Amino acid sequence: MPIRRTWLARAAAALCALSFLSLVPAGSPARAADPKPFVVVGTSDVYDSNLVQTVIEPGFEAAYPEYDLQYVSKGTGAAIAYAQAGTAAALLVHAAALENQFVGDGYSLEKYGRAIFWGDYVLLGPNDDPADVMSTGDHDIVTAFEKIAAAGAAGDANFVSRGGTPGTTVAEHIIWSHTTGVTTCQMSDANGGGTSPSVDTGDCPASINYPDWYHATGLTQGPNIDNADVCNYPSDEGNCYVLTDRGTFQYLKSVDRAQHLKIVTRDNDDTSRGGQSLLVNSFHAYGINPAAFPDPSATNTDAVAAKRFLNWITSAETQEEVGKFLDPSDPPFIPSAAPVLTGSGLPKAVKAGSKVTVTGTLSNVVPGMPALNGEKVSLMRVPTAFPGSAPTKITTAKTNKKGKFSLTFKPAMNATYSLSVGKIVKIEDSHLDPVFGDILHATSTPLSAVKVKGAVTVKKASVKNGKLKVSGALAPKVTGKNATVVLYAAHPGKKLKPVGETKLKNGAKSYSASFKLGSGSWRYQVHYVNAGLIKPGVSSVGTVTVP
């Protein structure tokens, strides 16, 4: 059933909502007197860490007061089963080996789930670390597990697991599959794969025969940590270790819980078995597809509300709030809805016709993800003279197999530039069956401003009927309706001054203009002017005699 908020929780949520006023769309109505229930089922990580109560629930309700977000906290496997029963409109989970099956069975509203944020798993242990994990396993989770299993077999330690198919347990099973010297059974692909400590080998049965030192509690994330903290199991003072998400642990510590535990393993080394990604905890959000059910009206699915939720949680504003949760200096949940797009700097000024090259990289925020290859990156321009105008696409390039790209262009006006990439739909793990993919939000990154110095040449000059006729080339080509060529002229020994101008057509690359001069010898020069868009181009000085 949906979590029922007490009056105290509702009061806290109302206070939290004040920080989300900037996320409320302009003109949004006041909170509806009887808002529509919007059920989100998902991992307990984000509930037991207080992220739902502090950021997700009040933020979404502030942006969409017509909805009452009701979060149902479960392990990922149970949350997916709940969603497939049609009892929710959106799903928030963190186990790729289970999410791919949810998508493959047609329950996702979109092709894949939306990447929303990532965190990390950490191993907690007693303050005195009886299994001596920290001596060699502080950044090596597989070695840490092996040490706990050995200490457990000797009666000196216990391992507390949530059991079942929560995302944390699925991650735990993958870690156990890398160990040696530990008796394990094989988890089925339907349950996320990997292995589990067991007295027996072979395929794991529905009810695993665990060794005495291993305890599956069936609890959600926070209570499971509490269980390990109390550690009411046989051995010298219990001595419990537990794998959990860092966000929940940080929150429990902040409210004076889990005081007998500390982090003993974090940030798996790249060179350790399983690599860095073994402790990466990546979260995705899904809308639940009403078409997956024979009678959508008999379900709690809501495609409109789900799409609004997905767009809201992946928005830049919400992502920023997620990144500030608990500890901005060491955030437990790191925004990952959009990729990282970087680009090299631009010169401050260039001559018209000069080529400029921008290089950069497009990469996933989440460590261990495959390169974002074959993705289109666009160079966008906003004229300095029109700072509020919509960006214009100048050129594009595709990323190579390492996610790198190179763009070459000729700046045509004074402008500020940026790089942009659209929505990315990416297969992240092709080894799973079905494959696992996700959706990354469009993003952009600003580059510096560039000023362009115009160029004008005089290819031909002639005098007839007291007029000087000049013609030549312009660079860059004319943009807009306000460009002109201005003739500067003076008798020998005098300062050149403007004596006439001619308007130029938009798109012109050349000019031809006539200017009336008095009789005598003249020095002259042509200026190409397009105020605000280029620095004026100036021709060389010529001489002419008018009869």
XYZ file of N, CA, C and O in Angstrom, residues 389-509:
484
model
N 18.191 36.029 -28.660
C 17.660 35.246 -29.768
C 17.930 33.752 -29.581
O 18.801 33.348 -28.816
N 17.155 32.951 -30.291
C 17.322 31.507 -30.197
C 18.627 31.093 -30.866
O 19.004 31.641 -31.909
N 19.343 30.120 -30.306
C 20.590 29.660 -30.914
C 20.349 29.069 -32.306
O 19.324 28.443 -32.557
N 21.302 29.290 -33.191
C 21.256 28.746 -34.545
C 22.316 27.672 -34.695
O 23.454 27.850 -34.264
N 21.932 26.547 -35.306
C 22.899 25.474 -35.528
C 23.844 25.862 -36.663
O 23.406 26.231 -37.750
N 25.152 25.763 -36.409
C 26.165 26.122 -37.395
C 26.714 24.891 -38.098
O 26.825 24.847 -39.320
N 27.063 23.878 -37.342
C 27.593 22.649 -37.910
C 27.463 21.535 -36.894
O 27.181 21.788 -35.713
N 27.645 20.309 -37.328
C 27.540 19.150 -36.441
C 28.677 18.166 -36.713
O 29.318 18.207 -37.762
N 28.906 17.304 -35.755
C 29.882 16.221 -35.909
C 29.424 15.057 -35.052
O 28.674 15.239 -34.080
N 29.871 13.862 -35.393
C 29.537 12.682 -34.598
C 30.721 12.274 -33.741
O 31.877 12.420 -34.143
N 30.415 11.771 -32.558
C 31.472 11.314 -31.658
C 32.075 10.019 -32.182
O 31.394 9.194 -32.796
N 33.370 9.838 -31.901
C 34.038 8.601 -32.316
C 33.835 7.512 -31.271
O 33.064 7.677 -30.322
N 34.538 6.408 -31.401
C 34.312 5.270 -30.515
C 34.666 5.562 -29.067
O 34.248 4.836 -28.155
N 35.429 6.627 -28.829
C 35.760 7.024 -27.463
C 34.910 8.200 -26.974
O 35.152 8.743 -25.901
N 33.930 8.608 -27.772
C 33.072 9.732 -27.389
C 33.673 11.085 -27.687
O 33.150 12.101 -27.236
N 34.752 11.122 -28.463
C 35.403 12.397 -28.786
C 34.894 12.921 -30.125
O 34.439 12.152 -30.980
N 34.995 14.234 -30.310
C 34.515 14.846 -31.549
C 35.379 16.051 -31.904
O 36.114 16.587 -31.060
N 35.268 16.482 -33.165
C 35.984 17.664 -33.647
C 35.088 18.399 -34.632
O 34.506 17.781 -35.534
N 34.950 19.697 -34.429
C 34.111 20.549 -35.279
C 34.956 21.687 -35.843
O 35.659 22.365 -35.090
N 34.893 21.915 -37.140
C 35.615 23.034 -37.758
C 34.613 23.956 -38.447
O 33.714 23.492 -39.166
N 34.756 25.254 -38.224
C 33.836 26.223 -38.816
C 34.554 27.545 -39.043
O 35.661 27.767 -38.542
N 33.910 28.420 -39.819
C 34.416 29.771 -40.055
C 33.470 30.760 -39.373
O 32.338 30.936 -39.833
N 33.885 31.376 -38.287
C 33.006 32.349 -37.628
C 32.590 33.454 -38.597
O 33.426 34.010 -39.312
N 31.296 33.745 -38.630
C 30.768 34.698 -39.603
C 30.311 36.005 -38.981
O 29.912 36.922 -39.703
N 30.351 36.091 -37.655
C 29.902 37.321 -36.992
C 30.335 37.276 -35.535
O 30.725 36.213 -35.027
N 30.251 38.400 -34.872
C 30.487 38.426 -33.432
C 29.380 37.611 -32.764
O 28.196 37.881 -32.973
N 29.753 36.623 -31.985
C 28.736 35.743 -31.433
C 29.276 34.974 -30.243
O 30.494 34.856 -30.050
N 28.348 34.465 -29.438
C 28.696 33.504 -28.398
C 28.293 32.128 -28.913
O 27.290 31.978 -29.624
N 29.077 31.113 -28.551
C 28.862 29.774 -29.070
C 28.633 28.789 -27.931
O 29.045 29.014 -26.798
N 27.969 27.710 -28.284
C 27.746 26.627 -27.326
C 27.703 25.310 -28.083
O 27.536 25.282 -29.312
N 27.857 24.235 -27.346
C 27.717 22.896 -27.893
C 26.432 22.290 -27.354
O 26.053 22.545 -26.208
N 25.763 21.504 -28.158
C 24.536 20.868 -27.676
C 24.425 19.457 -28.226
O 24.989 19.127 -29.276
N 23.705 18.636 -27.489
C 23.413 17.276 -27.928
C 21.974 16.979 -27.537
O 21.491 17.422 -26.489
N 21.263 16.302 -28.406
C 19.870 15.967 -28.131
C 19.728 14.758 -27.237
O 20.706 14.231 -26.691
N 18.497 14.295 -27.081
C 18.217 13.105 -26.271
C 19.013 11.915 -26.816
O 19.103 11.719 -28.031
N 19.588 11.149 -25.914
C 20.389 9.985 -26.308
C 19.713 8.717 -25.787
O 19.401 8.613 -24.596
N 19.473 7.787 -26.683
C 18.945 6.474 -26.314
C 20.086 5.483 -26.517
O 20.549 5.281 -27.637
N 20.560 4.898 -25.421
C 21.820 4.152 -25.479
C 21.702 2.777 -24.839
O 21.149 2.637 -23.738
N 22.232 1.759 -25.519
C 22.375 0.434 -24.907
C 23.601 0.478 -23.999
O 24.711 0.738 -24.447
N 23.382 0.240 -22.715
C 24.463 0.329 -21.737
C 25.080 -1.039 -21.414
O 26.237 -1.114 -20.996
N 24.306 -2.103 -21.568
C 24.828 -3.440 -21.287
C 24.221 -4.411 -22.290
O 23.077 -4.861 -22.146
N 25.011 -4.742 -23.319
C 24.532 -5.645 -24.366
C 24.663 -7.110 -23.970
O 24.191 -7.993 -24.685
N 25.297 -7.389 -22.831
C 25.472 -8.772 -22.381
C 24.213 -9.311 -21.712
O 24.041 -10.529 -21.604
N 23.363 -8.419 -21.248
C 22.119 -8.862 -20.636
C 21.130 -9.267 -21.722
O 21.188 -8.789 -22.858
N 20.192 -10.127 -21.375
C 19.172 -10.570 -22.306
C 17.807 -10.446 -21.639
O 17.496 -11.221 -20.736
N 16.984 -9.469 -22.077
C 17.207 -8.475 -23.123
C 18.331 -7.490 -22.738
O 18.705 -7.417 -21.571
N 18.800 -6.758 -23.737
C 19.842 -5.776 -23.460
C 19.293 -4.704 -22.516
O 18.081 -4.488 -22.431
N 20.198 -4.049 -21.805
C 19.790 -2.961 -20.923
C 20.213 -1.629 -21.535
O 21.371 -1.449 -21.910
N 19.273 -0.725 -21.649
C 19.570 0.607 -22.167
C 18.933 1.667 -21.301
O 18.148 1.378 -20.395
N 19.283 2.909 -21.562
C 18.629 4.009 -20.861
C 18.549 5.231 -21.750
O 19.065 5.247 -22.880
N 17.872 6.248 -21.253
C 17.660 7.494 -21.991
C 18.339 8.622 -21.233
O 18.099 8.812 -20.037
N 19.178 9.371 -21.941
C 19.865 10.519 -21.359
C 19.233 11.800 -21.890
O 18.913 11.908 -23.077
N 19.094 12.757 -21.011
C 18.461 14.041 -21.337
C 19.372 14.875 -22.232
O 20.597 14.788 -22.159
N 18.761 15.681 -23.093
C 19.528 16.615 -23.915
C 20.291 17.595 -23.025
O 19.851 17.910 -21.917
N 21.427 18.066 -23.506
C 22.217 19.008 -22.715
C 23.007 19.929 -23.630
O 23.119 19.696 -24.838
N 23.555 20.970 -23.043
C 24.405 21.906 -23.786
C 25.474 22.435 -22.854
O 25.348 22.332 -21.629
N 26.527 22.963 -23.434
C 27.593 23.566 -22.638
C 28.085 24.819 -23.340
O 28.245 24.834 -24.569
N 28.256 25.925 -22.620
C 28.659 27.177 -23.268
C 30.135 27.179 -23.640
O 30.967 26.581 -22.956
N 30.436 27.843 -24.729
C 31.810 28.142 -25.107
C 31.990 29.652 -25.014
O 31.077 30.365 -24.632
N 33.151 30.154 -25.371
C 33.402 31.589 -25.239
C 32.862 32.366 -26.445
O 32.457 31.783 -27.454
N 32.870 33.682 -26.327
C 32.451 34.565 -27.421
C 33.620 34.777 -28.379
O 34.786 34.739 -27.988
N 33.290 34.997 -29.635
C 34.294 35.247 -30.666
C 33.916 36.512 -31.430
O 32.769 36.674 -31.846
N 34.897 37.409 -31.596
C 34.695 38.583 -32.435
C 35.327 38.337 -33.800
O 36.398 37.738 -33.900
N 34.651 38.821 -34.842
C 35.114 38.611 -36.211
C 35.478 39.951 -36.839
O 34.674 40.891 -36.826
N 36.693 40.027 -37.368
C 37.111 41.224 -38.083
C 36.796 41.045 -39.551
O 37.279 40.122 -40.201
N 35.965 41.961 -40.080
C 35.573 41.888 -41.473
C 36.736 42.164 -42.415
O 37.770 42.717 -42.027
N 36.551 41.781 -43.661
C 37.568 42.027 -44.689
C 36.882 42.554 -45.939
O 35.800 42.090 -46.315
N 37.507 43.537 -46.579
C 36.995 44.090 -47.820
C 38.178 44.391 -48.741
O 39.215 44.888 -48.288
N 38.038 44.032 -49.981
C 39.098 44.302 -50.958
C 38.555 45.195 -52.068
O 37.338 45.221 -52.318
N 39.454 45.921 -52.720
C 39.098 46.712 -53.902
C 39.760 46.035 -55.093
O 40.980 46.049 -55.240
N 38.942 45.380 -55.892
C 39.480 44.685 -57.054
C 39.498 45.579 -58.295
O 40.312 45.399 -59.197
N 38.597 46.547 -58.302
C 38.522 47.425 -59.475
C 38.094 48.807 -59.034
O 37.185 48.954 -58.208
N 38.743 49.820 -59.586
C 38.382 51.219 -59.307
C 38.469 52.005 -60.612
O 39.459 51.900 -61.353
N 37.435 52.795 -60.872
C 37.433 53.598 -62.108
C 36.710 54.911 -61.858
O 35.894 55.017 -60.938
N 37.044 55.912 -62.703
C 36.432 57.244 -62.562
C 35.669 57.569 -63.842
O 36.174 57.392 -64.963
N 34.443 58.026 -63.665
C 33.635 58.433 -64.815
C 32.614 59.445 -64.363
O 31.938 59.245 -63.354
N 32.549 60.561 -65.096
C 31.582 61.623 -64.802
C 31.688 62.128 -63.360
O 30.685 62.351 -62.685
N 32.910 62.250 -62.884
C 33.133 62.787 -61.543
C 32.830 61.817 -60.422
O 32.764 62.220 -59.257
N 32.636 60.550 -60.764
C 32.337 59.538 -59.740
C 33.418 58.467 -59.708
O 33.949 58.080 -60.753
N 33.692 58.033 -58.489
C 34.601 56.914 -58.296
C 33.761 55.658 -58.112
O 32.932 55.574 -57.199
N 33.954 54.691 -59.012
C 33.239 53.427 -58.895
C 34.220 52.373 -58.407
O 35.274 52.168 -59.023
N 33.876 51.709 -57.281
C 34.743 50.679 -56.709
C 33.950 49.388 -56.561
O 32.741 49.417 -56.302
N 34.651 48.283 -56.701
C 34.007 46.978 -56.509
C 35.030 46.019 -55.936
O 36.244 46.226 -56.073
N 34.541 44.960 -55.295
C 35.448 44.003 -54.681
C 34.716 42.947 -53.877
O 33.504 42.761 -54.011
N 35.453 42.264 -53.021
C 34.916 41.140 -52.243
C 34.729 41.521 -50.785
O 35.426 42.395 -50.258
N 33.782 40.844 -50.149
C 33.479 41.045 -48.728
C 33.630 39.726 -47.978
O 33.345 38.657 -48.521
N 34.049 39.828 -46.769
C 34.080 38.646 -45.889
C 33.909 39.109 -44.451
O 34.508 40.110 -44.057
N 33.069 38.417 -43.679
C 32.179 37.342 -44.120
C 31.034 37.885 -44.952
O 30.881 39.106 -45.076
N 30.242 37.011 -45.528
C 29.112 37.495 -46.319
C 28.169 38.304 -45.434
O 28.133 38.144 -44.211
N 27.410 39.149 -46.058
C 26.535 40.080 -45.328
C 25.434 39.323 -44.587
O 24.807 38.417 -45.135
N 25.234 39.705 -43.334
C 24.126 39.184 -42.535
C 23.216 40.347 -42.152
O 23.692 41.360 -41.617
N 21.927 40.228 -42.417
C 20.992 41.274 -42.044
C 20.848 42.363 -43.098
O 21.364 42.262 -44.213
N 20.155 43.432 -42.703
C 19.816 44.509 -43.633
C 20.543 45.815 -43.342
O 20.260 46.836 -43.978
N 21.466 45.804 -42.383
C 22.080 47.072 -41.965
C 23.548 47.209 -42.373
O 24.214 48.153 -41.953
N 24.041 46.296 -43.189
C 25.451 46.362 -43.593
C 25.638 47.407 -44.694
O 24.769 47.578 -45.560
N 26.767 48.074 -44.671
C 27.090 49.076 -45.686
C 28.568 49.009 -46.034
O 29.384 48.481 -45.275
N 28.903 49.584 -47.237
C 30.291 49.924 -47.531
C 30.373 51.447 -47.485
O 29.518 52.151 -48.024
N 31.378 51.911 -46.801
C 31.561 53.355 -46.617
C 32.876 53.751 -47.280
O 33.909 53.115 -47.061
N 32.812 54.786 -48.093
C 34.024 55.291 -48.732
C 34.623 56.399 -47.880
O 33.941 57.367 -47.532
N 35.898 56.218 -47.525
C 36.660 57.266 -46.851
C 37.610 57.855 -47.895
O 38.248 57.108 -48.656
N 37.689 59.191 -47.952
C 38.548 59.827 -48.967
C 39.089 61.151 -48.450
O 38.524 61.768 -47.535
N 40.204 61.593 -49.039
C 40.809 62.887 -48.683
C 41.870 63.221 -49.733
O 42.433 62.341 -50.395
N 42.106 64.531 -49.895
C 43.197 64.951 -50.765
C 44.521 64.583 -50.091
O 44.578 64.408 -48.875
N 45.579 64.450 -50.878
C 46.885 64.093 -50.298
C 47.265 65.003 -49.138
O 47.065 66.229 -49.199
N 47.767 64.388 -48.064
C 48.175 65.139 -46.878
C 47.060 65.413 -45.899
O 47.308 65.924 -44.808
N 45.834 65.076 -46.255
C 44.676 65.291 -45.376
C 44.223 63.955 -44.760
O 44.508 62.875 -45.278
N 43.477 64.026 -43.661
C 42.976 62.845 -42.990
C 41.765 62.281 -43.723
O 40.866 63.013 -44.127
N 41.741 60.962 -43.894
C 40.613 60.312 -44.559
C 39.332 60.500 -43.743
O 39.322 60.326 -42.528
N 38.254 60.838 -44.458
C 36.963 61.035 -43.809
C 35.875 60.360 -44.642
O 36.011 60.221 -45.860
N 34.769 59.924 -44.004
C 33.684 59.297 -44.773
C 33.024 60.313 -45.704
O 32.691 61.432 -45.297
N 32.830 59.886 -46.943
C 32.220 60.790 -47.932
C 30.960 60.197 -48.544
O 30.276 60.864 -49.323
N 30.650 58.940 -48.210
C 29.434 58.324 -48.737
C 29.353 56.856 -48.352
O 30.353 56.241 -47.958
N 28.137 56.307 -48.425
C 27.959 54.892 -48.099
C 26.890 54.278 -48.979
O 26.025 54.978 -49.513
N 26.961 52.956 -49.117
C 25.989 52.207 -49.917
C 25.543 50.994 -49.132
O 26.375 50.259 -48.575
N 24.230 50.769 -49.086
C 23.710 49.603 -48.363
C 23.994 48.326 -49.137
O 24.063 48.316 -50.368
N 24.118 47.248 -48.383
C 24.414 45.942 -48.961
C 23.253 44.984 -48.730
O 22.539 45.084 -47.726
N 23.084 44.067 -49.650
C 22.010 43.097 -49.529
C 22.424 41.937 -48.617
O 23.588 41.542 -48.605
N 21.441 41.394 -47.907
C 21.690 40.236 -47.055
C 22.247 39.076 -47.886
O 21.728 38.752 -48.951
N 23.313 38.496 -47.422
C 23.921 37.378 -48.118
C 24.965 37.755 -49.139
O 25.616 36.883 -49.720
N 25.169 39.065 -49.375
C 26.130 39.507 -50.392
C 27.565 39.144 -50.003
O 27.948 39.255 -48.846
N 28.338 38.704 -50.985
C 29.753 38.402 -50.788
C 30.657 39.387 -51.518
O 31.879 39.325 -51.404
